[in-house]
PDB file of C-alpha atoms in Angstrom:
ATOM      1  CA  UNK A   1     102.652 120.881  89.336  1.00 68.00           C
ATOM      2  CA  UNK A   2     103.147 122.577  92.550  1.00 87.00           C
ATOM      3  CA  UNK A   3     103.223 121.300  96.116  1.00 96.00           C
ATOM      4  CA  UNK A   4     101.325 122.239  99.210  1.00 97.00           C
ATOM      5  CA  UNK A   5     103.687 123.769 101.995  1.00 98.00           C
ATOM      6  CA  UNK A   6     102.740 124.942 105.419  1.00 98.00           C
ATOM      7  CA  UNK A   7     103.997 127.206 108.168  1.00 98.00           C
ATOM      8  CA  UNK A   8     102.328 126.420 111.612  1.00 98.00           C
ATOM      9  CA  UNK A   9     102.656 128.783 114.484  1.00 98.00           C
ATOM     10  CA  UNK A  10     101.417 128.123 117.951  1.00 98.00           C
ATOM     11  CA  UNK A  11     102.393 130.376 120.809  1.00 98.00           C
ATOM     12  CA  UNK A  12     101.724 128.950 124.422  1.00 98.00           C
ATOM     13  CA  UNK A  13     103.888 131.028 126.678  1.00 98.00           C
ATOM     14  CA  UNK A  14     104.158 134.842 126.993  1.00 98.00           C
ATOM     15  CA  UNK A  15     106.539 137.385 128.626  1.00 97.00           C
ATOM     16  CA  UNK A  16     104.116 140.330 127.995  1.00 96.00           C
ATOM     17  CA  UNK A  17     102.102 141.904 130.692  1.00 93.00           C
ATOM     18  CA  UNK A  18      98.466 140.980 130.612  1.00 92.00           C
ATOM     19  CA  UNK A  19      98.959 137.921 128.252  1.00 96.00           C
ATOM     20  CA  UNK A  20      98.231 134.726 130.095  1.00 97.00           C
ATOM     21  CA  UNK A  21      99.793 131.386 128.948  1.00 97.00           C
ATOM     22  CA  UNK A  22      97.662 129.357 126.566  1.00 97.00           C
ATOM     23  CA  UNK A  23      99.070 125.820 126.918  1.00 94.00           C
ATOM     24  CA  UNK A  24      96.769 124.268 124.537  1.00 96.00           C
ATOM     25  CA  UNK A  25      98.264 126.161 121.576  1.00 97.00           C
ATOM     26  CA  UNK A  26     101.119 123.660 121.387  1.00 97.00           C
ATOM     27  CA  UNK A  27      98.534 120.947 121.027  1.00 97.00           C
ATOM     28  CA  UNK A  28      96.898 123.054 118.264  1.00 98.00           C
ATOM     29  CA  UNK A  29     100.030 122.985 116.315  1.00 98.00           C
ATOM     30  CA  UNK A  30     100.491 119.168 116.568  1.00 98.00           C
ATOM     31  CA  UNK A  31      96.828 118.577 115.741  1.00 98.00           C
ATOM     32  CA  UNK A  32      96.769 120.806 112.554  1.00 98.00           C
ATOM     33  CA  UNK A  33     100.186 119.375 111.524  1.00 98.00           C
ATOM     34  CA  UNK A  34      98.664 115.927 111.571  1.00 98.00           C
ATOM     35  CA  UNK A  35      95.528 117.123 109.715  1.00 98.00           C
ATOM     36  CA  UNK A  36      97.545 118.856 106.999  1.00 98.00           C
ATOM     37  CA  UNK A  37      99.619 115.575 106.473  1.00 98.00           C
ATOM     38  CA  UNK A  38      96.599 113.155 106.489  1.00 97.00           C
ATOM     39  CA  UNK A  39      93.712 115.361 105.396  1.00 98.00           C
ATOM     40  CA  UNK A  40      95.449 117.347 102.629  1.00 98.00           C
ATOM     41  CA  UNK A  41      98.497 115.091 101.736  1.00 97.00           C
ATOM     42  CA  UNK A  42     101.077 117.705 102.776  1.00 98.00           C
ATOM     43  CA  UNK A  43     104.386 116.112 102.891  1.00 97.00           C
ATOM     44  CA  UNK A  44     106.015 116.407 106.330  1.00 97.00           C
ATOM     45  CA  UNK A  45     109.239 117.826 104.780  1.00 97.00           C
ATOM     46  CA  UNK A  46     107.188 120.670 103.474  1.00 97.00           C
ATOM     47  CA  UNK A  47     105.869 121.877 106.837  1.00 98.00           C
ATOM     48  CA  UNK A  48     107.616 124.165 109.060  1.00 98.00           C
ATOM     49  CA  UNK A  49     106.459 124.207 112.723  1.00 98.00           C
ATOM     50  CA  UNK A  50     107.144 126.994 115.141  1.00 97.00           C
ATOM     51  CA  UNK A  51     106.080 126.752 118.782  1.00 96.00           C
ATOM     52  CA  UNK A  52     106.796 123.170 119.839  1.00 96.00           C
ATOM     53  CA  UNK A  53     108.837 124.699 122.816  1.00 96.00           C
ATOM     54  CA  UNK A  54     105.873 126.687 123.755  1.00 97.00           C
ATOM     55  CA  UNK A  55     107.716 129.864 123.099  1.00 98.00           C
ATOM     56  CA  UNK A  56     107.635 131.868 119.950  1.00 98.00           C
ATOM     57  CA  UNK A  57     109.687 135.088 119.870  1.00 98.00           C
ATOM     58  CA  UNK A  58     109.689 137.520 117.057  1.00 97.00           C
ATOM     59  CA  UNK A  59     113.025 136.443 115.962  1.00 98.00           C
ATOM     60  CA  UNK A  60     111.764 132.863 116.006  1.00 97.00           C
ATOM     61  CA  UNK A  61     108.712 133.858 114.044  1.00 98.00           C
ATOM     62  CA  UNK A  62     110.570 135.966 111.341  1.00 97.00           C
ATOM     63  CA  UNK A  63     113.129 133.285 110.812  1.00 97.00           C
ATOM     64  CA  UNK A  64     110.517 130.661 110.161  1.00 97.00           C
ATOM     65  CA  UNK A  65     108.701 133.022 107.882  1.00 97.00           C
ATOM     66  CA  UNK A  66     111.816 133.656 105.914  1.00 96.00           C
ATOM     67  CA  UNK A  67     112.554 129.924 105.804  1.00 96.00           C
ATOM     68  CA  UNK A  68     109.045 129.329 104.533  1.00 97.00           C
ATOM     69  CA  UNK A  69     109.570 131.886 101.707  1.00 96.00           C
ATOM     70  CA  UNK A  70     112.871 130.246 100.661  1.00 95.00           C
ATOM     71  CA  UNK A  71     111.265 126.792 100.149  1.00 95.00           C
ATOM     72  CA  UNK A  72     108.260 128.233  98.041  1.00 96.00           C
ATOM     73  CA  UNK A  73     108.008 127.737  94.321  1.00 95.00           C
ATOM     74  CA  UNK A  74     105.792 129.833  92.001  1.00 93.00           C
ATOM     75  CA  UNK A  75     103.076 127.154  91.562  1.00 94.00           C
ATOM     76  CA  UNK A  76     102.922 126.070  95.055  1.00 96.00           C
ATOM     77  CA  UNK A  77      99.954 126.340  97.576  1.00 96.00           C
ATOM     78  CA  UNK A  78     100.969 127.922 100.875  1.00 97.00           C
ATOM     79  CA  UNK A  79      99.095 127.247 104.163  1.00 98.00           C
ATOM     80  CA  UNK A  80      99.701 129.642 107.196  1.00 98.00           C
ATOM     81  CA  UNK A  81      98.322 128.620 110.531  1.00 98.00           C
ATOM     82  CA  UNK A  82      98.385 130.702 113.729  1.00 98.00           C
ATOM     83  CA  UNK A  83      97.301 129.778 117.358  1.00 98.00           C
ATOM     84  CA  UNK A  84      97.539 132.087 120.254  1.00 98.00           C
ATOM     85  CA  UNK A  85      96.543 135.465 121.458  1.00 97.00           C
ATOM     86  CA  UNK A  86      95.024 138.102 119.292  1.00 97.00           C
ATOM     87  CA  UNK A  87      94.282 141.849 120.256  1.00 96.00           C
ATOM     88  CA  UNK A  88      93.091 144.910 118.679  1.00 96.00           C
ATOM     89  CA  UNK A  89      94.667 148.185 119.341  1.00 96.00           C
ATOM     90  CA  UNK A  90      93.475 151.486 117.806  1.00 95.00           C
ATOM     91  CA  UNK A  91      91.246 149.468 115.374  1.00 94.00           C
ATOM     92  CA  UNK A  92      94.221 147.311 114.115  1.00 95.00           C
ATOM     93  CA  UNK A  93      94.630 143.599 114.817  1.00 96.00           C
ATOM     94  CA  UNK A  94      97.835 142.067 116.039  1.00 97.00           C
ATOM     95  CA  UNK A  95      99.045 138.541 116.660  1.00 97.00           C
ATOM     96  CA  UNK A  96     100.678 138.262 120.007  1.00 98.00           C
ATOM     97  CA  UNK A  97     104.047 136.441 120.094  1.00 98.00           C
ATOM     98  CA  UNK A  98     105.850 135.587 123.245  1.00 98.00           C
ATOM     99  CA  UNK A  99     107.684 138.851 123.421  1.00 97.00           C
ATOM    100  CA  UNK A 100     106.002 141.148 120.904  1.00 97.00           C
ATOM    101  CA  UNK A 101     103.013 142.120 118.923  1.00 97.00           C
ATOM    102  CA  UNK A 102     102.906 141.720 115.093  1.00 97.00           C
ATOM    103  CA  UNK A 103     100.326 143.477 112.761  1.00 96.00           C
ATOM    104  CA  UNK A 104      97.871 140.683 111.271  1.00 96.00           C
ATOM    105  CA  UNK A 105      97.384 142.909 108.200  1.00 95.00           C
ATOM    106  CA  UNK A 106     101.154 143.115 107.583  1.00 95.00           C
ATOM    107  CA  UNK A 107     101.516 139.242 107.913  1.00 96.00           C
ATOM    108  CA  UNK A 108      98.683 138.727 105.378  1.00 95.00           C
ATOM    109  CA  UNK A 109     100.472 141.387 102.990  1.00 93.00           C
ATOM    110  CA  UNK A 110     103.819 139.546 103.516  1.00 95.00           C
ATOM    111  CA  UNK A 111     102.286 136.164 102.657  1.00 95.00           C
ATOM    112  CA  UNK A 112     100.452 137.783  99.684  1.00 92.00           C
ATOM    113  CA  UNK A 113     103.745 139.054  98.254  1.00 93.00           C
ATOM    114  CA  UNK A 114     105.411 135.666  98.213  1.00 94.00           C
ATOM    115  CA  UNK A 115     105.525 134.508  94.627  1.00 91.00           C
ATOM    116  CA  UNK A 116     103.336 131.270  95.081  1.00 94.00           C
ATOM    117  CA  UNK A 117     100.112 130.563  93.145  1.00 91.00           C
ATOM    118  CA  UNK A 118      97.854 131.000  96.078  1.00 93.00           C
ATOM    119  CA  UNK A 119      97.917 131.047  99.966  1.00 95.00           C
ATOM    120  CA  UNK A 120      95.457 130.180 102.679  1.00 97.00           C
ATOM    121  CA  UNK A 121      95.688 131.780 106.172  1.00 97.00           C
ATOM    122  CA  UNK A 122      94.119 130.272 109.243  1.00 98.00           C
ATOM    123  CA  UNK A 123      93.953 132.559 112.412  1.00 97.00           C
ATOM    124  CA  UNK A 124      92.861 130.976 115.677  1.00 98.00           C
ATOM    125  CA  UNK A 125      92.897 133.927 118.080  1.00 97.00           C
ATOM    126  CA  UNK A 126      90.613 136.289 119.720  1.00 96.00           C
ATOM    127  CA  UNK A 127      89.108 139.291 117.611  1.00 96.00           C
ATOM    128  CA  UNK A 128      90.431 137.370 114.574  1.00 95.00           C
ATOM    129  CA  UNK A 129      87.858 138.833 112.145  1.00 93.00           C
ATOM    130  CA  UNK A 130      89.561 142.162 112.235  1.00 91.00           C
ATOM    131  CA  UNK A 131      91.322 142.079 108.835  1.00 91.00           C
ATOM    132  CA  UNK A 132      90.906 143.091 105.357  1.00 88.00           C
ATOM    133  CA  UNK A 133      91.419 141.327 102.004  1.00 88.00           C
ATOM    134  CA  UNK A 134      92.734 143.175  98.961  1.00 77.00           C
ATOM    135  CA  UNK A 135      91.225 143.415  95.555  1.00 59.00           C
ATOM    136  CA  UNK A 136      90.606 140.334  93.353  1.00 47.00           C
ATOM    137  CA  UNK A 137      93.565 138.573  91.888  1.00 46.00           C
ATOM    138  CA  UNK A 138      94.595 139.967  88.501  1.00 42.00           C
ATOM    139  CA  UNK A 139      94.416 137.990  85.377  1.00 37.00           C
ATOM    140  CA  UNK A 140      97.620 138.381  83.389  1.00 43.00           C
ATOM    141  CA  UNK A 141      96.970 138.779  79.625  1.00 37.00           C
ATOM    142  CA  UNK A 142      99.293 135.883  78.997  1.00 43.00           C
ATOM    143  CA  UNK A 143      97.621 133.505  81.502  1.00 39.00           C
ATOM    144  CA  UNK A 144      94.993 130.949  80.722  1.00 37.00           C
ATOM    145  CA  UNK A 145      91.828 130.478  82.579  1.00 35.00           C
ATOM    146  CA  UNK A 146      93.172 127.436  84.325  1.00 39.00           C
ATOM    147  CA  UNK A 147      96.233 129.305  85.583  1.00 42.00           C
ATOM    148  CA  UNK A 148      93.996 131.995  86.936  1.00 36.00           C
ATOM    149  CA  UNK A 149      91.824 129.528  88.730  1.00 45.00           C
ATOM    150  CA  UNK A 150      92.483 129.553  92.461  1.00 55.00           C
ATOM    151  CA  UNK A 151      95.107 132.311  92.070  1.00 78.00           C
ATOM    152  CA  UNK A 152      95.189 134.757  95.011  1.00 89.00           C
ATOM    153  CA  UNK A 153      94.625 134.173  98.798  1.00 93.00           C
ATOM    154  CA  UNK A 154      91.977 133.355 101.406  1.00 94.00           C
ATOM    155  CA  UNK A 155      91.778 134.029 105.108  1.00 95.00           C
ATOM    156  CA  UNK A 156      89.874 131.982 107.770  1.00 97.00           C
ATOM    157  CA  UNK A 157      89.356 133.690 111.155  1.00 97.00           C
ATOM    158  CA  UNK A 158      88.074 131.691 114.125  1.00 97.00           C
ATOM    159  CA  UNK A 159      85.752 134.540 115.363  1.00 96.00           C
ATOM    160  CA  UNK A 160      84.563 137.956 114.299  1.00 95.00           C
ATOM    161  CA  UNK A 161      86.312 141.271 115.150  1.00 95.00           C
ATOM    162  CA  UNK A 162      84.623 141.582 118.545  1.00 95.00           C
ATOM    163  CA  UNK A 163      84.517 137.816 119.852  1.00 95.00           C
ATOM    164  CA  UNK A 164      86.736 135.743 121.899  1.00 95.00           C
ATOM    165  CA  UNK A 165      88.145 132.465 120.599  1.00 96.00           C
ATOM    166  CA  UNK A 166      87.538 129.621 123.128  1.00 96.00           C
ATOM    167  CA  UNK A 167      89.352 126.383 123.940  1.00 96.00           C
ATOM    168  CA  UNK A 168      87.446 123.141 123.493  1.00 96.00           C
ATOM    169  CA  UNK A 169      85.406 122.166 126.492  1.00 95.00           C
ATOM    170  CA  UNK A 170      86.406 118.589 126.514  1.00 95.00           C
ATOM    171  CA  UNK A 171      89.613 118.335 124.549  1.00 96.00           C
ATOM    172  CA  UNK A 172      93.080 120.083 125.112  1.00 96.00           C
ATOM    173  CA  UNK A 173      92.946 122.127 121.869  1.00 97.00           C
ATOM    174  CA  UNK A 174      90.918 125.186 120.706  1.00 98.00           C
ATOM    175  CA  UNK A 175      87.595 124.908 119.540  1.00 98.00           C
ATOM    176  CA  UNK A 176      88.118 126.380 116.077  1.00 98.00           C
ATOM    177  CA  UNK A 177      91.211 124.112 115.445  1.00 98.00           C
ATOM    178  CA  UNK A 178      89.239 121.134 116.569  1.00 98.00           C
ATOM    179  CA  UNK A 179      86.543 121.709 113.938  1.00 98.00           C
ATOM    180  CA  UNK A 180      89.162 122.753 111.348  1.00 98.00           C
ATOM    181  CA  UNK A 181      91.040 119.470 111.796  1.00 98.00           C
ATOM    182  CA  UNK A 182      87.697 117.489 111.562  1.00 98.00           C
ATOM    183  CA  UNK A 183      86.782 119.212 108.364  1.00 98.00           C
ATOM    184  CA  UNK A 184      90.396 118.861 106.697  1.00 98.00           C
ATOM    185  CA  UNK A 185      90.435 115.194 107.504  1.00 98.00           C
ATOM    186  CA  UNK A 186      86.826 114.477 106.436  1.00 97.00           C
ATOM    187  CA  UNK A 187      86.427 111.904 103.593  1.00 94.00           C
ATOM    188  CA  UNK A 188      82.975 113.072 102.838  1.00 94.00           C
ATOM    189  CA  UNK A 189      84.279 116.024 100.936  1.00 96.00           C
ATOM    190  CA  UNK A 190      86.548 114.138  98.668  1.00 94.00           C
ATOM    191  CA  UNK A 191      85.497 114.227  94.938  1.00 92.00           C
ATOM    192  CA  UNK A 192      87.479 112.491  92.332  1.00 90.00           C
ATOM    193  CA  UNK A 193      90.571 112.266  94.449  1.00 94.00           C
ATOM    194  CA  UNK A 194      90.465 115.998  95.484  1.00 96.00           C
ATOM    195  CA  UNK A 195      89.190 118.318  98.223  1.00 97.00           C
ATOM    196  CA  UNK A 196      88.388 121.800  97.406  1.00 96.00           C
ATOM    197  CA  UNK A 197      88.715 125.057  99.554  1.00 96.00           C
ATOM    198  CA  UNK A 198      84.992 125.757  98.877  1.00 96.00           C
ATOM    199  CA  UNK A 199      84.050 122.463 100.377  1.00 97.00           C
ATOM    200  CA  UNK A 200      86.360 122.872 103.391  1.00 98.00           C
ATOM    201  CA  UNK A 201      84.737 126.370 103.855  1.00 97.00           C
ATOM    202  CA  UNK A 202      81.243 125.007 103.989  1.00 97.00           C
ATOM    203  CA  UNK A 203      81.733 122.014 106.110  1.00 98.00           C
ATOM    204  CA  UNK A 204      83.909 124.017 108.627  1.00 98.00           C
ATOM    205  CA  UNK A 205      81.204 126.860 108.868  1.00 97.00           C
ATOM    206  CA  UNK A 206      78.495 124.051 109.143  1.00 97.00           C
ATOM    207  CA  UNK A 207      80.363 122.615 112.260  1.00 97.00           C
ATOM    208  CA  UNK A 208      80.532 125.912 113.887  1.00 97.00           C
ATOM    209  CA  UNK A 209      76.866 127.010 113.032  1.00 97.00           C
ATOM    210  CA  UNK A 210      75.835 123.726 114.845  1.00 97.00           C
ATOM    211  CA  UNK A 211      78.098 124.556 117.644  1.00 97.00           C
ATOM    212  CA  UNK A 212      76.792 127.997 118.062  1.00 97.00           C
ATOM    213  CA  UNK A 213      73.084 126.901 118.138  1.00 97.00           C
ATOM    214  CA  UNK A 214      73.912 124.479 120.837  1.00 97.00           C
ATOM    215  CA  UNK A 215      76.171 126.827 122.986  1.00 96.00           C
ATOM    216  CA  UNK A 216      74.603 130.277 122.905  1.00 95.00           C
ATOM    217  CA  UNK A 217      76.806 131.542 125.674  1.00 94.00           C
ATOM    218  CA  UNK A 218      80.181 130.601 123.768  1.00 94.00           C
ATOM    219  CA  UNK A 219      79.438 131.728 120.265  1.00 96.00           C
ATOM    220  CA  UNK A 220      82.199 132.038 117.677  1.00 95.00           C
ATOM    221  CA  UNK A 221      81.365 133.315 114.354  1.00 96.00           C
ATOM    222  CA  UNK A 222      83.995 132.384 111.885  1.00 96.00           C
ATOM    223  CA  UNK A 223      84.996 134.853 109.149  1.00 96.00           C
ATOM    224  CA  UNK A 224      86.083 133.891 105.509  1.00 96.00           C
ATOM    225  CA  UNK A 225      87.272 136.397 103.093  1.00 94.00           C
ATOM    226  CA  UNK A 226      89.282 135.704  99.720  1.00 93.00           C
ATOM    227  CA  UNK A 227      90.380 137.457  96.616  1.00 91.00           C
ATOM    228  CA  UNK A 228      91.042 134.449  94.549  1.00 87.00           C
ATOM    229  CA  UNK A 229      89.311 133.450  91.243  1.00 78.00           C
ATOM    230  CA  UNK A 230      87.701 130.064  91.634  1.00 85.00           C
ATOM    231  CA  UNK A 231      88.784 127.892  94.394  1.00 92.00           C
ATOM    232  CA  UNK A 232      91.903 125.655  95.300  1.00 94.00           C
ATOM    233  CA  UNK A 233      91.885 121.837  94.800  1.00 95.00           C
ATOM    234  CA  UNK A 234      94.112 119.673  97.029  1.00 96.00           C
ATOM    235  CA  UNK A 235      95.017 116.198  95.667  1.00 95.00           C
ATOM    236  CA  UNK A 236      94.525 113.865  98.449  1.00 95.00           C
ATOM    237  CA  UNK A 237      94.255 110.449  97.067  1.00 92.00           C
ATOM    238  CA  UNK A 238      94.752 108.602  93.848  1.00 91.00           C
ATOM    239  CA  UNK A 239      91.675 108.789  91.576  1.00 87.00           C
ATOM    240  CA  UNK A 240      90.621 106.154  89.037  1.00 87.00           C
ATOM    241  CA  UNK A 241      87.566 106.996  86.849  1.00 87.00           C
ATOM    242  CA  UNK A 242      84.839 104.441  87.081  1.00 87.00           C
ATOM    243  CA  UNK A 243      84.294 102.936  83.749  1.00 89.00           C
ATOM    244  CA  UNK A 244      80.733 101.405  83.410  1.00 88.00           C
ATOM    245  CA  UNK A 245      80.244  98.061  81.574  1.00 91.00           C
ATOM    246  CA  UNK A 246      78.458  98.120  78.160  1.00 92.00           C
ATOM    247  CA  UNK A 247      75.917  95.740  76.701  1.00 94.00           C
ATOM    248  CA  UNK A 248      75.002  95.246  73.060  1.00 94.00           C
ATOM    249  CA  UNK A 249      72.823  92.677  71.623  1.00 95.00           C
ATOM    250  CA  UNK A 250      71.929  92.292  67.843  1.00 94.00           C
ATOM    251  CA  UNK A 251      69.127  90.018  66.792  1.00 89.00           C
ATOM    252  CA  UNK A 252      67.452  89.540  63.251  1.00 91.00           C
ATOM    253  CA  UNK A 253      64.285  91.366  64.631  1.00 93.00           C
ATOM    254  CA  UNK A 254      65.834  94.017  66.884  1.00 95.00           C
ATOM    255  CA  UNK A 255      69.052  95.444  68.096  1.00 96.00           C
ATOM    256  CA  UNK A 256      69.691  96.552  71.911  1.00 95.00           C
ATOM    257  CA  UNK A 257      71.878  99.661  71.485  1.00 94.00           C
ATOM    258  CA  UNK A 258      72.392 100.622  75.099  1.00 95.00           C
ATOM    259  CA  UNK A 259      71.467  99.812  78.564  1.00 96.00           C
ATOM    260  CA  UNK A 260      71.820 102.742  80.857  1.00 95.00           C
ATOM    261  CA  UNK A 261      71.692 102.404  84.743  1.00 95.00           C
ATOM    262  CA  UNK A 262      68.712 104.467  86.361  1.00 94.00           C
ATOM    263  CA  UNK A 263      69.224 102.760  89.898  1.00 94.00           C
ATOM    264  CA  UNK A 264      67.855 104.695  92.799  1.00 91.00           C
ATOM    265  CA  UNK A 265      68.195 104.229  96.607  1.00 88.00           C
ATOM    266  CA  UNK A 266      65.295 101.855  96.681  1.00 93.00           C
ATOM    267  CA  UNK A 267      65.488 100.060  93.221  1.00 94.00           C
ATOM    268  CA  UNK A 268      67.809  98.612  90.638  1.00 96.00           C
ATOM    269  CA  UNK A 269      66.557  99.747  87.123  1.00 96.00           C
ATOM    270  CA  UNK A 270      67.677 100.310  83.690  1.00 96.00           C
ATOM    271  CA  UNK A 271      66.694 102.250  80.609  1.00 96.00           C
ATOM    272  CA  UNK A 272      66.950 100.251  77.463  1.00 96.00           C
ATOM    273  CA  UNK A 273      67.439 101.733  73.920  1.00 96.00           C
ATOM    274  CA  UNK A 274      66.222  99.364  71.123  1.00 95.00           C
ATOM    275  CA  UNK A 275      65.929  99.696  67.442  1.00 96.00           C
ATOM    276  CA  UNK A 276      63.313  97.381  65.790  1.00 95.00           C
ATOM    277  CA  UNK A 277      64.486  96.037  62.298  1.00 94.00           C
ATOM    278  CA  UNK A 278      61.039  95.588  60.821  1.00 93.00           C
ATOM    279  CA  UNK A 279      57.509  96.737  61.440  1.00 94.00           C
ATOM    280  CA  UNK A 280      55.775  95.016  64.263  1.00 94.00           C
ATOM    281  CA  UNK A 281      52.234  94.798  65.589  1.00 95.00           C
ATOM    282  CA  UNK A 282      51.539  95.875  69.132  1.00 95.00           C
ATOM    283  CA  UNK A 283      51.318  92.067  70.169  1.00 95.00           C
ATOM    284  CA  UNK A 284      54.719  91.391  68.462  1.00 94.00           C
ATOM    285  CA  UNK A 285      56.233  94.363  70.237  1.00 94.00           C
ATOM    286  CA  UNK A 286      54.870  93.138  73.571  1.00 95.00           C
ATOM    287  CA  UNK A 287      56.525  89.695  73.021  1.00 94.00           C
ATOM    288  CA  UNK A 288      59.916  91.454  71.938  1.00 94.00           C
ATOM    289  CA  UNK A 289      59.491  93.647  75.156  1.00 94.00           C
ATOM    290  CA  UNK A 290      59.436  90.546  77.530  1.00 95.00           C
ATOM    291  CA  UNK A 291      62.254  88.940  75.587  1.00 94.00           C
ATOM    292  CA  UNK A 292      64.347  92.196  76.183  1.00 95.00           C
ATOM    293  CA  UNK A 293      63.396  92.366  79.870  1.00 95.00           C
ATOM    294  CA  UNK A 294      64.717  88.796  80.306  1.00 95.00           C
ATOM    295  CA  UNK A 295      67.987  89.611  78.665  1.00 94.00           C
ATOM    296  CA  UNK A 296      68.492  92.830  80.590  1.00 95.00           C
ATOM    297  CA  UNK A 297      67.392  91.768  84.176  1.00 94.00           C
ATOM    298  CA  UNK A 298      70.551  89.674  84.965  1.00 95.00           C
ATOM    299  CA  UNK A 299      72.949  92.464  83.870  1.00 96.00           C
ATOM    300  CA  UNK A 300      75.145  94.346  86.340  1.00 96.00           C
ATOM    301  CA  UNK A 301      75.765  97.697  84.891  1.00 96.00           C
ATOM    302  CA  UNK A 302      76.475 100.779  87.098  1.00 95.00           C
ATOM    303  CA  UNK A 303      77.496 104.473  86.816  1.00 92.00           C
ATOM    304  CA  UNK A 304      79.721 104.417  89.743  1.00 89.00           C
ATOM    305  CA  UNK A 305      81.370 102.398  92.478  1.00 86.00           C
ATOM    306  CA  UNK A 306      78.700 103.058  95.171  1.00 87.00           C
ATOM    307  CA  UNK A 307      76.021 101.765  92.790  1.00 93.00           C
ATOM    308  CA  UNK A 308      77.940  98.651  92.198  1.00 93.00           C
ATOM    309  CA  UNK A 309      78.505  97.983  95.943  1.00 93.00           C
ATOM    310  CA  UNK A 310      74.708  98.459  96.634  1.00 94.00           C
ATOM    311  CA  UNK A 311      73.186  96.538  93.789  1.00 95.00           C
ATOM    312  CA  UNK A 312      75.696  94.160  92.441  1.00 95.00           C
ATOM    313  CA  UNK A 313      74.195  90.714  91.568  1.00 95.00           C
ATOM    314  CA  UNK A 314      70.832  91.969  93.340  1.00 94.00           C
ATOM    315  CA  UNK A 315      67.530  91.441  91.268  1.00 93.00           C
ATOM    316  CA  UNK A 316      66.568  94.101  88.930  1.00 94.00           C
ATOM    317  CA  UNK A 317      63.119  95.877  89.262  1.00 90.00           C
TER     318      UNK A 317
END
């Protein structure tokens, strides 16, 4: 069973002409590290952070990238996050480090070549949508469908190829990273102890869609492209399946075989399956029905924990 490992890069100070300092990028790295730990259960020792001193040179970046590759195993999930300036030159996008530009496409290709099962790239920079994703992941003839699921890579960009990426108007971090952290740490997308990349994608884009409707002068259109089969699941908490109670009753006239919960948001109800042991008139069936209702009404049988919390020991409709 693989682990989730992350490389976080935030560039706040620049030596290049025309690149103004972005002091909130350091805060981005701290915020996303916390989100990875608490939202995706990434172990702190599996996170490499580059940029806590505000400066990230090309040597710093490449050293961190190689260190990241060294700690990777074949069945790991890799997360790469970048916050800083982005620019396009001759139709090619570049991430701007403190002292040099580096091709975004080359970084994506480098990460793709690392022998891990899957990778997720988050780019929080201007013009970030100017990138390409290669063909679909290839299913090896000796692989099973479960091994293929989630294999490949995905890229999230904070804006399209012609847009700026903004800082948050009231928080000392970037807008995209703010919503990304809220998404990753959301408990509403946990299902059976897991969060899926698909659900992260949907919720993140919903947050930004809402922002764009309310802020038409500061629109950021996020971009998502992937070549993986299926999705990635992150184990974020222990999961114990809910085991419903069962009820069985055997009488000389009839047998109650099952009682199935049909509770809704407004009523506690059951479906009861009964086998009659002898022929009965309609009047006799009516009396048996009343008897069964009296037996079933006090029961507390539920399909899940949420039903139990809502309806336990409350009267049955």
